[in-house]
Short mmCIF file of C-alpha atoms in Angstrom, two decimals:
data_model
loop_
_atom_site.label_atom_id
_atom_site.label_comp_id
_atom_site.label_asym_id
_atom_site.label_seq_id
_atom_site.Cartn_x
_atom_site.Cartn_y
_atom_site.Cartn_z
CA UNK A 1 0.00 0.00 0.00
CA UNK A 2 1.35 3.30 -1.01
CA UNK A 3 1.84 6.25 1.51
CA UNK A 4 -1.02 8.08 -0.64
CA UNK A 5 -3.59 5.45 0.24
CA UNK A 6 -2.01 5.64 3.83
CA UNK A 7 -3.15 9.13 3.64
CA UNK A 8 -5.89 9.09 1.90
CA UNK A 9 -7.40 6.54 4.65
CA UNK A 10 -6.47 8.43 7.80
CA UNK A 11 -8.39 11.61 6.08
CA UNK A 12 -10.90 9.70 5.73
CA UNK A 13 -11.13 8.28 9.79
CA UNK A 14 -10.30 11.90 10.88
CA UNK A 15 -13.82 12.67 8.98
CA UNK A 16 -15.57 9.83 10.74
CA UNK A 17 -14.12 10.79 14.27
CA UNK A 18 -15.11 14.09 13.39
CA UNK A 19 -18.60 13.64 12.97
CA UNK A 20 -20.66 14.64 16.02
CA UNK A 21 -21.48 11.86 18.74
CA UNK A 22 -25.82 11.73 18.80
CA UNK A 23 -27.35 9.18 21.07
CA UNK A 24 -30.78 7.18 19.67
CA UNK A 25 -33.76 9.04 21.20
CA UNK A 26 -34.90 5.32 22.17
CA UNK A 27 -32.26 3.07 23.87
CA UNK A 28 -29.75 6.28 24.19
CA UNK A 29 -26.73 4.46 22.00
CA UNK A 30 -24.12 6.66 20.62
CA UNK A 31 -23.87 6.60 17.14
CA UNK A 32 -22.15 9.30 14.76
CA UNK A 33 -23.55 11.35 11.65
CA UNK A 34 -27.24 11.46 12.62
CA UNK A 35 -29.26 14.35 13.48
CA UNK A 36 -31.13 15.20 16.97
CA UNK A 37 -34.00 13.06 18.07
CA UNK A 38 -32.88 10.42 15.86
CA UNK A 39 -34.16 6.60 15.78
CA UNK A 40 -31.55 3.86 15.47
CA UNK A 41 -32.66 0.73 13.11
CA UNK A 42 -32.72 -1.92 16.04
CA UNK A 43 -35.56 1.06 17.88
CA UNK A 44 -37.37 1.13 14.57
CA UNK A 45 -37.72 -2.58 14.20
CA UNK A 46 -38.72 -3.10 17.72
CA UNK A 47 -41.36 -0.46 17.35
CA UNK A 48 -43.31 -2.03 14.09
CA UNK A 49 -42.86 -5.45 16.09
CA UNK A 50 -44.49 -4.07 18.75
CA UNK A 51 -47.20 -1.70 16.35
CA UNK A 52 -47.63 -5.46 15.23
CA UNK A 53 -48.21 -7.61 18.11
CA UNK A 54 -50.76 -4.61 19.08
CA UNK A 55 -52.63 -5.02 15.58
CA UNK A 56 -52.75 -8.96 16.27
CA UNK A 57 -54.25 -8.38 19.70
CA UNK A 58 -56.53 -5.38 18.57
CA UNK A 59 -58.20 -8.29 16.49
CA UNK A 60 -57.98 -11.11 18.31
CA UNK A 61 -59.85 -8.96 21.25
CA UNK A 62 -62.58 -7.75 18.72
CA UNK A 63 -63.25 -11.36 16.96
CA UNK A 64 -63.74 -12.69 20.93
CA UNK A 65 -65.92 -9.56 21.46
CA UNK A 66 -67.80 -10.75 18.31
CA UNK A 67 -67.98 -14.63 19.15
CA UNK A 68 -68.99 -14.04 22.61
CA UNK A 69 -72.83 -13.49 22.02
CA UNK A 70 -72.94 -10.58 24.41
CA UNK A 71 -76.04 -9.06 23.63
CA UNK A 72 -76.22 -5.83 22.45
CA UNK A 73 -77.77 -4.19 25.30
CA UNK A 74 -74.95 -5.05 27.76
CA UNK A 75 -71.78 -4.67 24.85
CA UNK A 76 -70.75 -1.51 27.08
CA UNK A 77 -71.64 -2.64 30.61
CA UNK A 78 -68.66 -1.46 32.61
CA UNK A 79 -67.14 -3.70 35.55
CA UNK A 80 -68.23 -1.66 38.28
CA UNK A 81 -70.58 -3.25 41.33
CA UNK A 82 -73.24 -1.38 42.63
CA UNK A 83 -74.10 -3.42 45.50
CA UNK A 84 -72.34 -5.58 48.38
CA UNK A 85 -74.06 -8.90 46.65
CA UNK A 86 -72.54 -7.54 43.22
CA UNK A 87 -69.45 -6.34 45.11
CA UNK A 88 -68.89 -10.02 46.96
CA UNK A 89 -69.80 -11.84 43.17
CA UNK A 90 -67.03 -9.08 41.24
CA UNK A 91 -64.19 -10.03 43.68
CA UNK A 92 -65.08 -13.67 43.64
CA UNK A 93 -64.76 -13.24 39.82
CA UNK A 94 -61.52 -11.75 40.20
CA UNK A 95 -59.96 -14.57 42.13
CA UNK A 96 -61.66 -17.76 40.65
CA UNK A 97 -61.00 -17.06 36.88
CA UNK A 98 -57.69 -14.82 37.29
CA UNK A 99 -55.36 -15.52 40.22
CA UNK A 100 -55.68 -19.57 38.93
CA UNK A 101 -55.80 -21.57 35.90
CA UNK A 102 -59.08 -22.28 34.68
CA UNK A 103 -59.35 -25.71 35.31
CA UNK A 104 -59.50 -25.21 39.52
CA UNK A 105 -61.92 -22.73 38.67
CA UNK A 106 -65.53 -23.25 40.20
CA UNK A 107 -68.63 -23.13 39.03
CA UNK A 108 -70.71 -20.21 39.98
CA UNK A 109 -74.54 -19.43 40.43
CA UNK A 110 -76.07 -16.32 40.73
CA UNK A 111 -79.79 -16.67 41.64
CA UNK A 112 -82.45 -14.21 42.96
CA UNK A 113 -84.93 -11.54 42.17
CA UNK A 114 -85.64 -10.31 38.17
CA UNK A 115 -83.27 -7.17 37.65
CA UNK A 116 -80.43 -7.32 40.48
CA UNK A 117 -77.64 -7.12 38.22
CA UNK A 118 -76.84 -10.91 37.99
CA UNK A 119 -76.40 -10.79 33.71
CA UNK A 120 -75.57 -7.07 33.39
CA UNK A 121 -72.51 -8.25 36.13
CA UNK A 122 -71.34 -11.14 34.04
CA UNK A 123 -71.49 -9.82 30.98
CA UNK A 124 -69.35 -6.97 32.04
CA UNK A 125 -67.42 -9.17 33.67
CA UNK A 126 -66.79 -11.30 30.81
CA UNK A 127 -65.70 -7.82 28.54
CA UNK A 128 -62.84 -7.53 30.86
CA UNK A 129 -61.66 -11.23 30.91
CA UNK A 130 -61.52 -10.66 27.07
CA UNK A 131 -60.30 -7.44 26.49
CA UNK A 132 -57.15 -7.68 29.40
CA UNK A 133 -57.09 -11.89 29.15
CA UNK A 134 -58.22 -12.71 25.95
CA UNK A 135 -60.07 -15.47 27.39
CA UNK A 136 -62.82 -17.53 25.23
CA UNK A 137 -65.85 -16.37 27.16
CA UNK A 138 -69.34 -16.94 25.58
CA UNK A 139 -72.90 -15.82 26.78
CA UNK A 140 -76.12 -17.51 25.93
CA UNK A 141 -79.25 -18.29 27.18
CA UNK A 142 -80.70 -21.61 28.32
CA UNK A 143 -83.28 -21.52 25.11
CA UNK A 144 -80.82 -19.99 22.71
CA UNK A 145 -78.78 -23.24 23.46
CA UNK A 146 -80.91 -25.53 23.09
CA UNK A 147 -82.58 -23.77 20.03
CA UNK A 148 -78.68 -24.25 18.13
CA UNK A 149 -79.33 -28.16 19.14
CA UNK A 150 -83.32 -28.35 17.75
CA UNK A 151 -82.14 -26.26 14.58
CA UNK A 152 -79.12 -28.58 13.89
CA UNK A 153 -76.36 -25.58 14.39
CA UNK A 154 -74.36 -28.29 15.78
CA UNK A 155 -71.20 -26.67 15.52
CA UNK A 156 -72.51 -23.47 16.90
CA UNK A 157 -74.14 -25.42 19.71
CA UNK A 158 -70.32 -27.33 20.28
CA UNK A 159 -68.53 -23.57 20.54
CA UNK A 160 -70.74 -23.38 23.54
CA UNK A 161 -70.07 -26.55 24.58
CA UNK A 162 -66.61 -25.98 24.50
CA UNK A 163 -66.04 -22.78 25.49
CA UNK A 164 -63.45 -21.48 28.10
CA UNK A 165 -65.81 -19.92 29.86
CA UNK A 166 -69.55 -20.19 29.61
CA UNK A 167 -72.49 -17.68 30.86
CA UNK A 168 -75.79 -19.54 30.76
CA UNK A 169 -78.46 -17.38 31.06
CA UNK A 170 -82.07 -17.46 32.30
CA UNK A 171 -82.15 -20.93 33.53
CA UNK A 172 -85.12 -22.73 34.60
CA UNK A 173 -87.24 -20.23 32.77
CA UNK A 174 -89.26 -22.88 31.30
CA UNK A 175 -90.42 -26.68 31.24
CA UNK A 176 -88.04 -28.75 29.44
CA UNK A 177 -89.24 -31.45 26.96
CA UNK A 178 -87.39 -34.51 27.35
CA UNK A 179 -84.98 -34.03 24.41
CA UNK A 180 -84.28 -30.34 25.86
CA UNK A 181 -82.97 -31.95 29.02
CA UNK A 182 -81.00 -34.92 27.61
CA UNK A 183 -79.24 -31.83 25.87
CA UNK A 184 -78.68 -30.02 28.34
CA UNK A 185 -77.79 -32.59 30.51
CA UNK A 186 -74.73 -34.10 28.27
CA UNK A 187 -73.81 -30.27 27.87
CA UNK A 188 -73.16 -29.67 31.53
CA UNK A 189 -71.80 -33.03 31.89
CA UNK A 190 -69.11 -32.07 28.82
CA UNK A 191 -68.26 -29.13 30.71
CA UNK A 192 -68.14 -30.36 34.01
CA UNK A 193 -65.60 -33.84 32.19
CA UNK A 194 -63.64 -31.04 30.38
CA UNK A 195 -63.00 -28.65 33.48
CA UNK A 196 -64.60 -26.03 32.32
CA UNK A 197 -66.03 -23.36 34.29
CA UNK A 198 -69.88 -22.07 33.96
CA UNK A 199 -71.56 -19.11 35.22
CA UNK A 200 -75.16 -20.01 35.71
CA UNK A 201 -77.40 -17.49 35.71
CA UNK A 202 -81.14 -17.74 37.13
CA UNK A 203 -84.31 -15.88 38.61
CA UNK A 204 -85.42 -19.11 40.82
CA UNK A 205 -84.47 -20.01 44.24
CA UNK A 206 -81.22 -22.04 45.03
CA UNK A 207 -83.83 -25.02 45.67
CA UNK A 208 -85.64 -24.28 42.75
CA UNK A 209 -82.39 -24.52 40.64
CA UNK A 210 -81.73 -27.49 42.02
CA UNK A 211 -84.96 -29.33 41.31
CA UNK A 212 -84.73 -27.49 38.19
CA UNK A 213 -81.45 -29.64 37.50
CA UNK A 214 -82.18 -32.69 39.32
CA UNK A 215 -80.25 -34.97 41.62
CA UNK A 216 -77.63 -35.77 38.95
CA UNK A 217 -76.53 -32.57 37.30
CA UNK A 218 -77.25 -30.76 41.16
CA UNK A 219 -74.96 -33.53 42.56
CA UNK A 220 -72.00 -32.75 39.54
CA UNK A 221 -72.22 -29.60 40.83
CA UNK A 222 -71.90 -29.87 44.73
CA UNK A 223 -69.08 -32.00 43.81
CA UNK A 224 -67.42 -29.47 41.79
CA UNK A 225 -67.57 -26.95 44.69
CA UNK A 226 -70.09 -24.52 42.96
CA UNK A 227 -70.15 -20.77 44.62
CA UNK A 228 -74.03 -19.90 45.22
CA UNK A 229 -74.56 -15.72 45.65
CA UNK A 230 -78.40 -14.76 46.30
CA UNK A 231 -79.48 -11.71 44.36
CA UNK A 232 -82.19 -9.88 46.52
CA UNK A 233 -83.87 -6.62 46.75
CA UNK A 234 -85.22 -4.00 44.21
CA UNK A 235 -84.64 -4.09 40.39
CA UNK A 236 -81.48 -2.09 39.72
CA UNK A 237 -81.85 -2.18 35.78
CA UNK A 238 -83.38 1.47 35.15
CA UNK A 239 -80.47 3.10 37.60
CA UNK A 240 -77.96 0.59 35.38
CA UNK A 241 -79.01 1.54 32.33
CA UNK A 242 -79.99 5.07 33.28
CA UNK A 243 -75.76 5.16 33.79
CA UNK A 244 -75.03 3.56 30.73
CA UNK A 245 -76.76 5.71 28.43
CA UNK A 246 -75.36 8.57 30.16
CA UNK A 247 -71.70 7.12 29.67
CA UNK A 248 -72.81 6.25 25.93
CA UNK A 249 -73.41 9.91 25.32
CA UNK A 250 -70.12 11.87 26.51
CA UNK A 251 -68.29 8.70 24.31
CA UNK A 252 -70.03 9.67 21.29
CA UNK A 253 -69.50 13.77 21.92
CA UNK A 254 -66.10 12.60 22.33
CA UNK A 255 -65.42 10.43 19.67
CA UNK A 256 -67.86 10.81 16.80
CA UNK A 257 -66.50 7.92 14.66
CA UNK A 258 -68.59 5.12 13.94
CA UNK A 259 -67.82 1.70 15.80
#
């Protein structure tokens, strides 16, 4: 190598060292030749990774929204209890579905009067699980079920079935035919083989419920150490509701855009 190119070379690493020292606005390494406030490639990268990961969540969290059969009425009920029943059932929820996996999770019925709070709870409840968990949770009511069986949606009526979580709404509304009960029957025995928790939901009395069930299904249950919260007093749904529309408002004055 000629002493030109000797030169020529150390010009050219006294123009590098010259170059001023800016640190990534990110992770704070040094690097020369960029301007203020600058993003090194290794931020950048991370940063559509993560702009990624919160796309794929984004929709995984809105397809479980969709799937869960939340009715529309109760799509923006808001985890917030109203009541010392609703307060003991919302910290009960807390600890059996999220502090353990879901397979020591109990069964749980809420029973009592028409109006307490018992769906408008659960299905506000089951919003969270989904939108901080992403848990499978899916709401539906005793004759909606069975309906999916009688209309042949068998694979509708087996995402039920098979769900991570199940609301079941409104039992014991009605006299079951026999078919109606066999159905129901191998359901809860599915779920109760699988591990898999249920929420019942219903307006009779705990011994109503029970000789709704009958000795089988109510014995399946004792065994799997179902938690039993009475619902009692005054219909809360037009101070519920009352609240909801009023939060429904200031969302739409503050964000206009359709959902």
């Amino acid at each position: 190598m000629s002493f030109e190119n000797i030169s020529e070379i150390s010009e050219i690493f006294k123009g590098i060292n010259s170059l001023p020292k800016v640190a990534c606005s990110r992770c704070g390494e040094i690097y020369r030749g960029e301007k203020k406030n600058f993003i090194c490639k290794e931020c950048l990268e991370k940063e559509r990774e993560q702009r990624e990961q919160n796309r794929e969540k984004e929709y995984q969290i809105q397809t479980l929204l969709n799937l869960s059969n939340i009715p529309i009425r109760y799509e923006n009920a808001i985890f917030k209890p109203k009541t010392e029943i609703q307060n003991q059932v919302s910290k009960y929820f807390i600890e059996n579905f999220t502090t353990k996996s879901l397979k020591q999770s109990t069964d749980i019925l809420l029973f009592g009067a028409i109006g307490t709070g018992k769906t408008y709870l659960s299905c506000a409840f089951a919003i969270e699980l989904i939108t901080k968990r992403q848990n499978r949770v899916k709401y539906i009511t005793e004759y909606e079920l069975l309906s999916l069986y009688f209309e042949k949606k068998y694979q509708e009526f087996k995402s039920f079935r098979d769900s991570q979580i199940l609301i079941l709404d409104e039992m014991g509304k009605r006299v079951l035919a026999e078919w109606q009960r066999i159905q129901l029957e191998e359901l809860l025995s599915s779920r109760y083989n699988d591990m898999l928790p249920t929420i019942y939901i219903t307006n009779l009395e705990e011994i109503g419920f029970r000789e709704f069930l009958g000795a089988r299904l109510a014995d399946r249950l004792r065994e799997n150490r179902i938690q039993r919260f009475a619902f009692n007093g005054g219909s809360l749904r037009g101070e519920i509701f009352s609240h909801l529309y009023h939060q429904t408002q200031i969302s739409k004055i503050k964000s206009p855009r359709f959902r």
